[in-house]
């Protein structure tokens, strides 16, 4: 079985194939940030990436496949979590990482386009869910360690704590248009800490 016959994003080839993939995904991200999913054209992506159309069509096939692989790559390239020794410090680091990403002109526009794509395409939605699951899993140990240190109540849903940090920042990005600055990031982290300490994220039985 060749790399062209497997689901996009499931293989990690090296050499020239890896360089082609990196170029195409960069071009796809630029196109998404500029035009959204509706304007994502595989021929245009090939032109931007300076690779043959046949390569792009054969490997990815559809814009949705390209978005899915782009999200896989974004998850893999994201920075690892910080460990400061306290829940407040860790969650502020997480919030500021999210804030810097969303406040960036290209990255903010890219996330808006990907989220919009996920509302109307099941494959894009599944890829987006995998992306966020990866990022929550990366940072969840911060909250779990806080439980172990006694900073948070036993039974805290530690994944919900991490989700609570970024939620207000995405709300600003997608709805209010208010500034995405470090002050907003710190407030989001501090609110998540306060809520977690108060038991707001206590795990519930099924």
PDB file of C-alpha atoms in Angstrom:
ATOM      1  CA  UNK A   1       0.000   0.000   0.000  1.00  0.00           C
ATOM      2  CA  UNK A   2       1.414   3.415  -0.961  1.00  0.00           C
ATOM      3  CA  UNK A   3       1.060   6.695   0.923  1.00  0.00           C
ATOM      4  CA  UNK A   4      -1.360   7.821  -1.779  1.00  0.00           C
ATOM      5  CA  UNK A   5      -3.845   5.079  -0.880  1.00  0.00           C
ATOM      6  CA  UNK A   6      -4.133   5.665   2.860  1.00  0.00           C
ATOM      7  CA  UNK A   7      -6.152   8.199   4.758  1.00  0.00           C
ATOM      8  CA  UNK A   8      -4.469  11.619   4.763  1.00  0.00           C
ATOM      9  CA  UNK A   9      -2.648  12.329   7.991  1.00  0.00           C
ATOM     10  CA  UNK A  10      -2.096   8.670   8.957  1.00  0.00           C
ATOM     11  CA  UNK A  11       1.473   8.373   7.680  1.00  0.00           C
ATOM     12  CA  UNK A  12       4.544  10.470   8.424  1.00  0.00           C
ATOM     13  CA  UNK A  13       6.922  10.015   5.494  1.00  0.00           C
ATOM     14  CA  UNK A  14      10.320  11.652   5.413  1.00  0.00           C
ATOM     15  CA  UNK A  15      12.516  13.258   2.780  1.00  0.00           C
ATOM     16  CA  UNK A  16      10.969  14.916  -0.246  1.00  0.00           C
ATOM     17  CA  UNK A  17       7.483  13.648   0.591  1.00  0.00           C
ATOM     18  CA  UNK A  18       7.661  15.350   3.973  1.00  0.00           C
ATOM     19  CA  UNK A  19       8.824  18.596   2.358  1.00  0.00           C
ATOM     20  CA  UNK A  20       5.965  18.475  -0.129  1.00  0.00           C
ATOM     21  CA  UNK A  21       3.482  17.863   2.670  1.00  0.00           C
ATOM     22  CA  UNK A  22       4.863  20.777   4.698  1.00  0.00           C
ATOM     23  CA  UNK A  23       4.683  23.120   1.689  1.00  0.00           C
ATOM     24  CA  UNK A  24       1.141  22.068   0.810  1.00  0.00           C
ATOM     25  CA  UNK A  25      -0.130  22.380   4.384  1.00  0.00           C
ATOM     26  CA  UNK A  26       1.443  25.823   4.726  1.00  0.00           C
ATOM     27  CA  UNK A  27      -0.211  26.884   1.477  1.00  0.00           C
ATOM     28  CA  UNK A  28      -3.530  25.406   2.608  1.00  0.00           C
ATOM     29  CA  UNK A  29      -3.327  27.335   5.859  1.00  0.00           C
ATOM     30  CA  UNK A  30      -2.648  30.571   4.003  1.00  0.00           C
ATOM     31  CA  UNK A  31      -5.573  29.958   1.657  1.00  0.00           C
ATOM     32  CA  UNK A  32      -7.915  29.113   4.523  1.00  0.00           C
ATOM     33  CA  UNK A  33      -6.897  32.201   6.462  1.00  0.00           C
ATOM     34  CA  UNK A  34      -7.509  34.376   3.402  1.00  0.00           C
ATOM     35  CA  UNK A  35     -10.661  32.843   1.940  1.00  0.00           C
ATOM     36  CA  UNK A  36     -12.139  30.262   4.328  1.00  0.00           C
ATOM     37  CA  UNK A  37     -13.189  26.735   3.408  1.00  0.00           C
ATOM     38  CA  UNK A  38     -15.391  27.913   0.534  1.00  0.00           C
ATOM     39  CA  UNK A  39     -12.321  29.407  -1.141  1.00  0.00           C
ATOM     40  CA  UNK A  40     -10.023  26.451  -0.534  1.00  0.00           C
ATOM     41  CA  UNK A  41      -9.177  25.163  -3.995  1.00  0.00           C
ATOM     42  CA  UNK A  42      -6.721  22.326  -4.442  1.00  0.00           C
ATOM     43  CA  UNK A  43      -5.338  23.743  -7.675  1.00  0.00           C
ATOM     44  CA  UNK A  44      -4.695  27.079  -5.953  1.00  0.00           C
ATOM     45  CA  UNK A  45      -2.993  25.289  -3.058  1.00  0.00           C
ATOM     46  CA  UNK A  46      -0.756  23.418  -5.505  1.00  0.00           C
ATOM     47  CA  UNK A  47       0.173  26.712  -7.189  1.00  0.00           C
ATOM     48  CA  UNK A  48       0.987  28.357  -3.847  1.00  0.00           C
ATOM     49  CA  UNK A  49       3.032  25.370  -2.720  1.00  0.00           C
ATOM     50  CA  UNK A  50       4.788  25.144  -6.094  1.00  0.00           C
ATOM     51  CA  UNK A  51       3.985  21.461  -6.485  1.00  0.00           C
ATOM     52  CA  UNK A  52       2.101  19.588  -9.173  1.00  0.00           C
ATOM     53  CA  UNK A  53      -1.673  19.553  -9.103  1.00  0.00           C
ATOM     54  CA  UNK A  54      -1.650  15.802  -9.571  1.00  0.00           C
ATOM     55  CA  UNK A  55       0.337  15.380  -6.354  1.00  0.00           C
ATOM     56  CA  UNK A  56      -2.182  17.378  -4.341  1.00  0.00           C
ATOM     57  CA  UNK A  57      -5.264  15.767  -5.877  1.00  0.00           C
ATOM     58  CA  UNK A  58      -3.842  12.265  -5.551  1.00  0.00           C
ATOM     59  CA  UNK A  59      -2.725  12.611  -1.941  1.00  0.00           C
ATOM     60  CA  UNK A  60      -5.531  14.701  -0.427  1.00  0.00           C
ATOM     61  CA  UNK A  61      -8.363  14.452  -2.940  1.00  0.00           C
ATOM     62  CA  UNK A  62     -10.727  16.969  -1.322  1.00  0.00           C
ATOM     63  CA  UNK A  63     -10.508  20.231   0.647  1.00  0.00           C
ATOM     64  CA  UNK A  64     -11.928  18.404   3.686  1.00  0.00           C
ATOM     65  CA  UNK A  65      -9.064  15.895   3.585  1.00  0.00           C
ATOM     66  CA  UNK A  66      -6.613  18.771   3.386  1.00  0.00           C
ATOM     67  CA  UNK A  67      -8.193  20.506   6.392  1.00  0.00           C
ATOM     68  CA  UNK A  68      -8.067  17.255   8.360  1.00  0.00           C
ATOM     69  CA  UNK A  69      -4.358  16.790   7.644  1.00  0.00           C
ATOM     70  CA  UNK A  70      -3.656  20.438   8.416  1.00  0.00           C
ATOM     71  CA  UNK A  71      -5.264  20.052  11.858  1.00  0.00           C
ATOM     72  CA  UNK A  72      -3.261  16.893  12.491  1.00  0.00           C
ATOM     73  CA  UNK A  73      -0.079  18.787  11.681  1.00  0.00           C
ATOM     74  CA  UNK A  74      -1.091  21.753  13.846  1.00  0.00           C
ATOM     75  CA  UNK A  75      -1.636  19.461  16.825  1.00  0.00           C
ATOM     76  CA  UNK A  76       1.769  17.881  16.307  1.00  0.00           C
ATOM     77  CA  UNK A  77       3.523  21.240  15.978  1.00  0.00           C
ATOM     78  CA  UNK A  78       1.912  22.869  19.029  1.00  0.00           C
ATOM     79  CA  UNK A  79       4.237  23.805  21.853  1.00  0.00           C
ATOM     80  CA  UNK A  80       4.404  21.453  24.856  1.00  0.00           C
ATOM     81  CA  UNK A  81       2.857  22.414  28.169  1.00  0.00           C
ATOM     82  CA  UNK A  82       4.660  24.443  30.795  1.00  0.00           C
ATOM     83  CA  UNK A  83       5.259  23.269  34.357  1.00  0.00           C
ATOM     84  CA  UNK A  84       5.564  26.116  36.853  1.00  0.00           C
ATOM     85  CA  UNK A  85       4.823  24.180  40.033  1.00  0.00           C
ATOM     86  CA  UNK A  86       1.435  25.777  40.667  1.00  0.00           C
ATOM     87  CA  UNK A  87      -1.963  25.442  39.046  1.00  0.00           C
ATOM     88  CA  UNK A  88      -2.284  29.204  38.608  1.00  0.00           C
ATOM     89  CA  UNK A  89       1.084  29.463  36.898  1.00  0.00           C
ATOM     90  CA  UNK A  90       0.442  26.473  34.659  1.00  0.00           C
ATOM     91  CA  UNK A  91      -2.989  27.651  33.548  1.00  0.00           C
ATOM     92  CA  UNK A  92      -1.760  31.192  32.913  1.00  0.00           C
ATOM     93  CA  UNK A  93       0.935  29.704  30.685  1.00  0.00           C
ATOM     94  CA  UNK A  94      -1.731  27.712  28.852  1.00  0.00           C
ATOM     95  CA  UNK A  95      -3.990  30.731  28.470  1.00  0.00           C
ATOM     96  CA  UNK A  96      -1.192  32.936  27.165  1.00  0.00           C
ATOM     97  CA  UNK A  97      -0.219  30.289  24.609  1.00  0.00           C
ATOM     98  CA  UNK A  98      -3.814  30.164  23.350  1.00  0.00           C
ATOM     99  CA  UNK A  99      -4.020  33.963  23.410  1.00  0.00           C
ATOM    100  CA  UNK A 100      -0.851  34.434  21.367  1.00  0.00           C
ATOM    101  CA  UNK A 101      -2.079  31.931  18.810  1.00  0.00           C
ATOM    102  CA  UNK A 102      -5.534  33.428  18.399  1.00  0.00           C
ATOM    103  CA  UNK A 103      -4.279  37.028  18.441  1.00  0.00           C
ATOM    104  CA  UNK A 104      -1.891  36.306  15.574  1.00  0.00           C
ATOM    105  CA  UNK A 105      -3.392  37.670  12.358  1.00  0.00           C
ATOM    106  CA  UNK A 106      -2.797  34.520  10.321  1.00  0.00           C
ATOM    107  CA  UNK A 107      -3.474  31.961  13.033  1.00  0.00           C
ATOM    108  CA  UNK A 108      -6.597  33.691  14.282  1.00  0.00           C
ATOM    109  CA  UNK A 109      -8.065  33.810  10.795  1.00  0.00           C
ATOM    110  CA  UNK A 110      -7.057  30.191  10.233  1.00  0.00           C
ATOM    111  CA  UNK A 111      -8.835  28.999  13.371  1.00  0.00           C
ATOM    112  CA  UNK A 112     -11.960  30.938  12.432  1.00  0.00           C
ATOM    113  CA  UNK A 113     -11.964  29.238   9.032  1.00  0.00           C
ATOM    114  CA  UNK A 114     -11.379  25.774  10.465  1.00  0.00           C
ATOM    115  CA  UNK A 115     -14.113  26.167  13.079  1.00  0.00           C
ATOM    116  CA  UNK A 116     -16.494  27.399  10.397  1.00  0.00           C
ATOM    117  CA  UNK A 117     -15.577  24.394   8.246  1.00  0.00           C
ATOM    118  CA  UNK A 118     -16.314  22.066  11.145  1.00  0.00           C
ATOM    119  CA  UNK A 119     -19.877  23.362  11.391  1.00  0.00           C
ATOM    120  CA  UNK A 120     -20.733  22.091   7.913  1.00  0.00           C
ATOM    121  CA  UNK A 121     -18.363  19.211   7.197  1.00  0.00           C
ATOM    122  CA  UNK A 122     -18.267  16.049   9.318  1.00  0.00           C
ATOM    123  CA  UNK A 123     -14.672  15.210   8.428  1.00  0.00           C
ATOM    124  CA  UNK A 124     -13.457  18.689   9.327  1.00  0.00           C
ATOM    125  CA  UNK A 125     -15.423  18.462  12.575  1.00  0.00           C
ATOM    126  CA  UNK A 126     -13.836  15.129  13.462  1.00  0.00           C
ATOM    127  CA  UNK A 127     -10.371  16.519  12.734  1.00  0.00           C
ATOM    128  CA  UNK A 128     -11.064  19.583  14.865  1.00  0.00           C
ATOM    129  CA  UNK A 129     -12.236  17.380  17.741  1.00  0.00           C
ATOM    130  CA  UNK A 130      -9.024  15.345  17.494  1.00  0.00           C
ATOM    131  CA  UNK A 131      -6.969  18.535  17.503  1.00  0.00           C
ATOM    132  CA  UNK A 132      -8.544  19.829  20.697  1.00  0.00           C
ATOM    133  CA  UNK A 133      -8.460  16.419  22.330  1.00  0.00           C
ATOM    134  CA  UNK A 134      -4.712  16.351  21.687  1.00  0.00           C
ATOM    135  CA  UNK A 135      -4.213  19.790  23.178  1.00  0.00           C
ATOM    136  CA  UNK A 136      -6.380  19.082  26.239  1.00  0.00           C
ATOM    137  CA  UNK A 137      -4.495  15.818  26.793  1.00  0.00           C
ATOM    138  CA  UNK A 138      -1.192  17.712  26.627  1.00  0.00           C
ATOM    139  CA  UNK A 139      -2.231  20.151  29.369  1.00  0.00           C
ATOM    140  CA  UNK A 140      -4.501  17.969  31.534  1.00  0.00           C
ATOM    141  CA  UNK A 141      -1.604  16.781  33.747  1.00  0.00           C
ATOM    142  CA  UNK A 142      -1.348  20.351  35.080  1.00  0.00           C
ATOM    143  CA  UNK A 143      -4.749  19.984  36.707  1.00  0.00           C
ATOM    144  CA  UNK A 144      -4.168  16.356  37.704  1.00  0.00           C
ATOM    145  CA  UNK A 145      -0.956  17.328  39.485  1.00  0.00           C
ATOM    146  CA  UNK A 146      -2.847  20.125  41.249  1.00  0.00           C
ATOM    147  CA  UNK A 147      -5.277  17.528  42.605  1.00  0.00           C
ATOM    148  CA  UNK A 148      -2.315  15.443  43.796  1.00  0.00           C
ATOM    149  CA  UNK A 149      -0.793  18.506  45.500  1.00  0.00           C
ATOM    150  CA  UNK A 150      -4.078  19.260  47.240  1.00  0.00           C
ATOM    151  CA  UNK A 151      -4.697  22.466  45.291  1.00  0.00           C
ATOM    152  CA  UNK A 152      -7.936  21.093  43.850  1.00  0.00           C
ATOM    153  CA  UNK A 153     -10.631  18.862  45.347  1.00  0.00           C
ATOM    154  CA  UNK A 154     -10.492  15.117  44.808  1.00  0.00           C
ATOM    155  CA  UNK A 155     -12.790  14.079  41.983  1.00  0.00           C
ATOM    156  CA  UNK A 156     -12.133  17.189  39.880  1.00  0.00           C
ATOM    157  CA  UNK A 157     -12.707  16.636  36.161  1.00  0.00           C
ATOM    158  CA  UNK A 158      -9.249  17.758  35.138  1.00  0.00           C
ATOM    159  CA  UNK A 159     -10.009  17.883  31.412  1.00  0.00           C
ATOM    160  CA  UNK A 160     -12.865  20.297  32.066  1.00  0.00           C
ATOM    161  CA  UNK A 161     -10.484  22.576  33.947  1.00  0.00           C
ATOM    162  CA  UNK A 162      -8.282  22.863  30.860  1.00  0.00           C
ATOM    163  CA  UNK A 163     -11.249  23.439  28.557  1.00  0.00           C
ATOM    164  CA  UNK A 164     -12.446  26.239  30.831  1.00  0.00           C
ATOM    165  CA  UNK A 165      -9.213  28.154  30.314  1.00  0.00           C
ATOM    166  CA  UNK A 166      -9.437  28.545  26.554  1.00  0.00           C
ATOM    167  CA  UNK A 167     -13.226  28.826  26.220  1.00  0.00           C
ATOM    168  CA  UNK A 168     -13.431  32.569  27.035  1.00  0.00           C
ATOM    169  CA  UNK A 169     -10.632  33.308  24.568  1.00  0.00           C
ATOM    170  CA  UNK A 170     -12.361  31.497  21.724  1.00  0.00           C
ATOM    171  CA  UNK A 171     -15.565  33.324  22.657  1.00  0.00           C
ATOM    172  CA  UNK A 172     -13.772  36.628  22.154  1.00  0.00           C
ATOM    173  CA  UNK A 173     -12.309  35.449  18.866  1.00  0.00           C
ATOM    174  CA  UNK A 174     -15.616  34.261  17.425  1.00  0.00           C
ATOM    175  CA  UNK A 175     -18.254  36.543  18.907  1.00  0.00           C
ATOM    176  CA  UNK A 176     -17.365  39.743  20.749  1.00  0.00           C
ATOM    177  CA  UNK A 177     -14.313  40.965  18.858  1.00  0.00           C
ATOM    178  CA  UNK A 178     -12.868  42.258  22.121  1.00  0.00           C
ATOM    179  CA  UNK A 179      -9.072  42.441  22.437  1.00  0.00           C
ATOM    180  CA  UNK A 180      -7.272  39.144  22.861  1.00  0.00           C
ATOM    181  CA  UNK A 181      -4.505  40.398  25.103  1.00  0.00           C
ATOM    182  CA  UNK A 182      -2.545  38.949  28.011  1.00  0.00           C
ATOM    183  CA  UNK A 183      -4.945  40.508  30.510  1.00  0.00           C
ATOM    184  CA  UNK A 184      -7.807  38.543  28.957  1.00  0.00           C
ATOM    185  CA  UNK A 185      -5.699  35.389  29.056  1.00  0.00           C
ATOM    186  CA  UNK A 186      -4.829  35.858  32.727  1.00  0.00           C
ATOM    187  CA  UNK A 187      -8.478  36.500  33.648  1.00  0.00           C
ATOM    188  CA  UNK A 188      -9.529  33.325  31.857  1.00  0.00           C
ATOM    189  CA  UNK A 189      -6.907  31.292  33.715  1.00  0.00           C
ATOM    190  CA  UNK A 190      -7.692  32.857  37.088  1.00  0.00           C
ATOM    191  CA  UNK A 191     -11.418  32.261  36.624  1.00  0.00           C
ATOM    192  CA  UNK A 192     -10.768  28.593  35.796  1.00  0.00           C
ATOM    193  CA  UNK A 193      -8.590  28.234  38.897  1.00  0.00           C
ATOM    194  CA  UNK A 194     -11.200  29.845  41.140  1.00  0.00           C
ATOM    195  CA  UNK A 195     -13.996  27.702  39.732  1.00  0.00           C
ATOM    196  CA  UNK A 196     -11.936  24.530  40.029  1.00  0.00           C
ATOM    197  CA  UNK A 197     -10.987  25.249  43.631  1.00  0.00           C
ATOM    198  CA  UNK A 198     -14.655  25.877  44.436  1.00  0.00           C
ATOM    199  CA  UNK A 199     -15.564  22.435  43.111  1.00  0.00           C
ATOM    200  CA  UNK A 200     -17.286  23.619  39.945  1.00  0.00           C
ATOM    201  CA  UNK A 201     -15.608  20.878  37.924  1.00  0.00           C
ATOM    202  CA  UNK A 202     -16.391  17.974  40.205  1.00  0.00           C
ATOM    203  CA  UNK A 203     -16.749  14.827  38.125  1.00  0.00           C
ATOM    204  CA  UNK A 204     -20.248  13.413  37.994  1.00  0.00           C
ATOM    205  CA  UNK A 205     -21.288   9.824  37.522  1.00  0.00           C
ATOM    206  CA  UNK A 206     -22.920   8.585  34.341  1.00  0.00           C
TER     207      UNK A 206
END
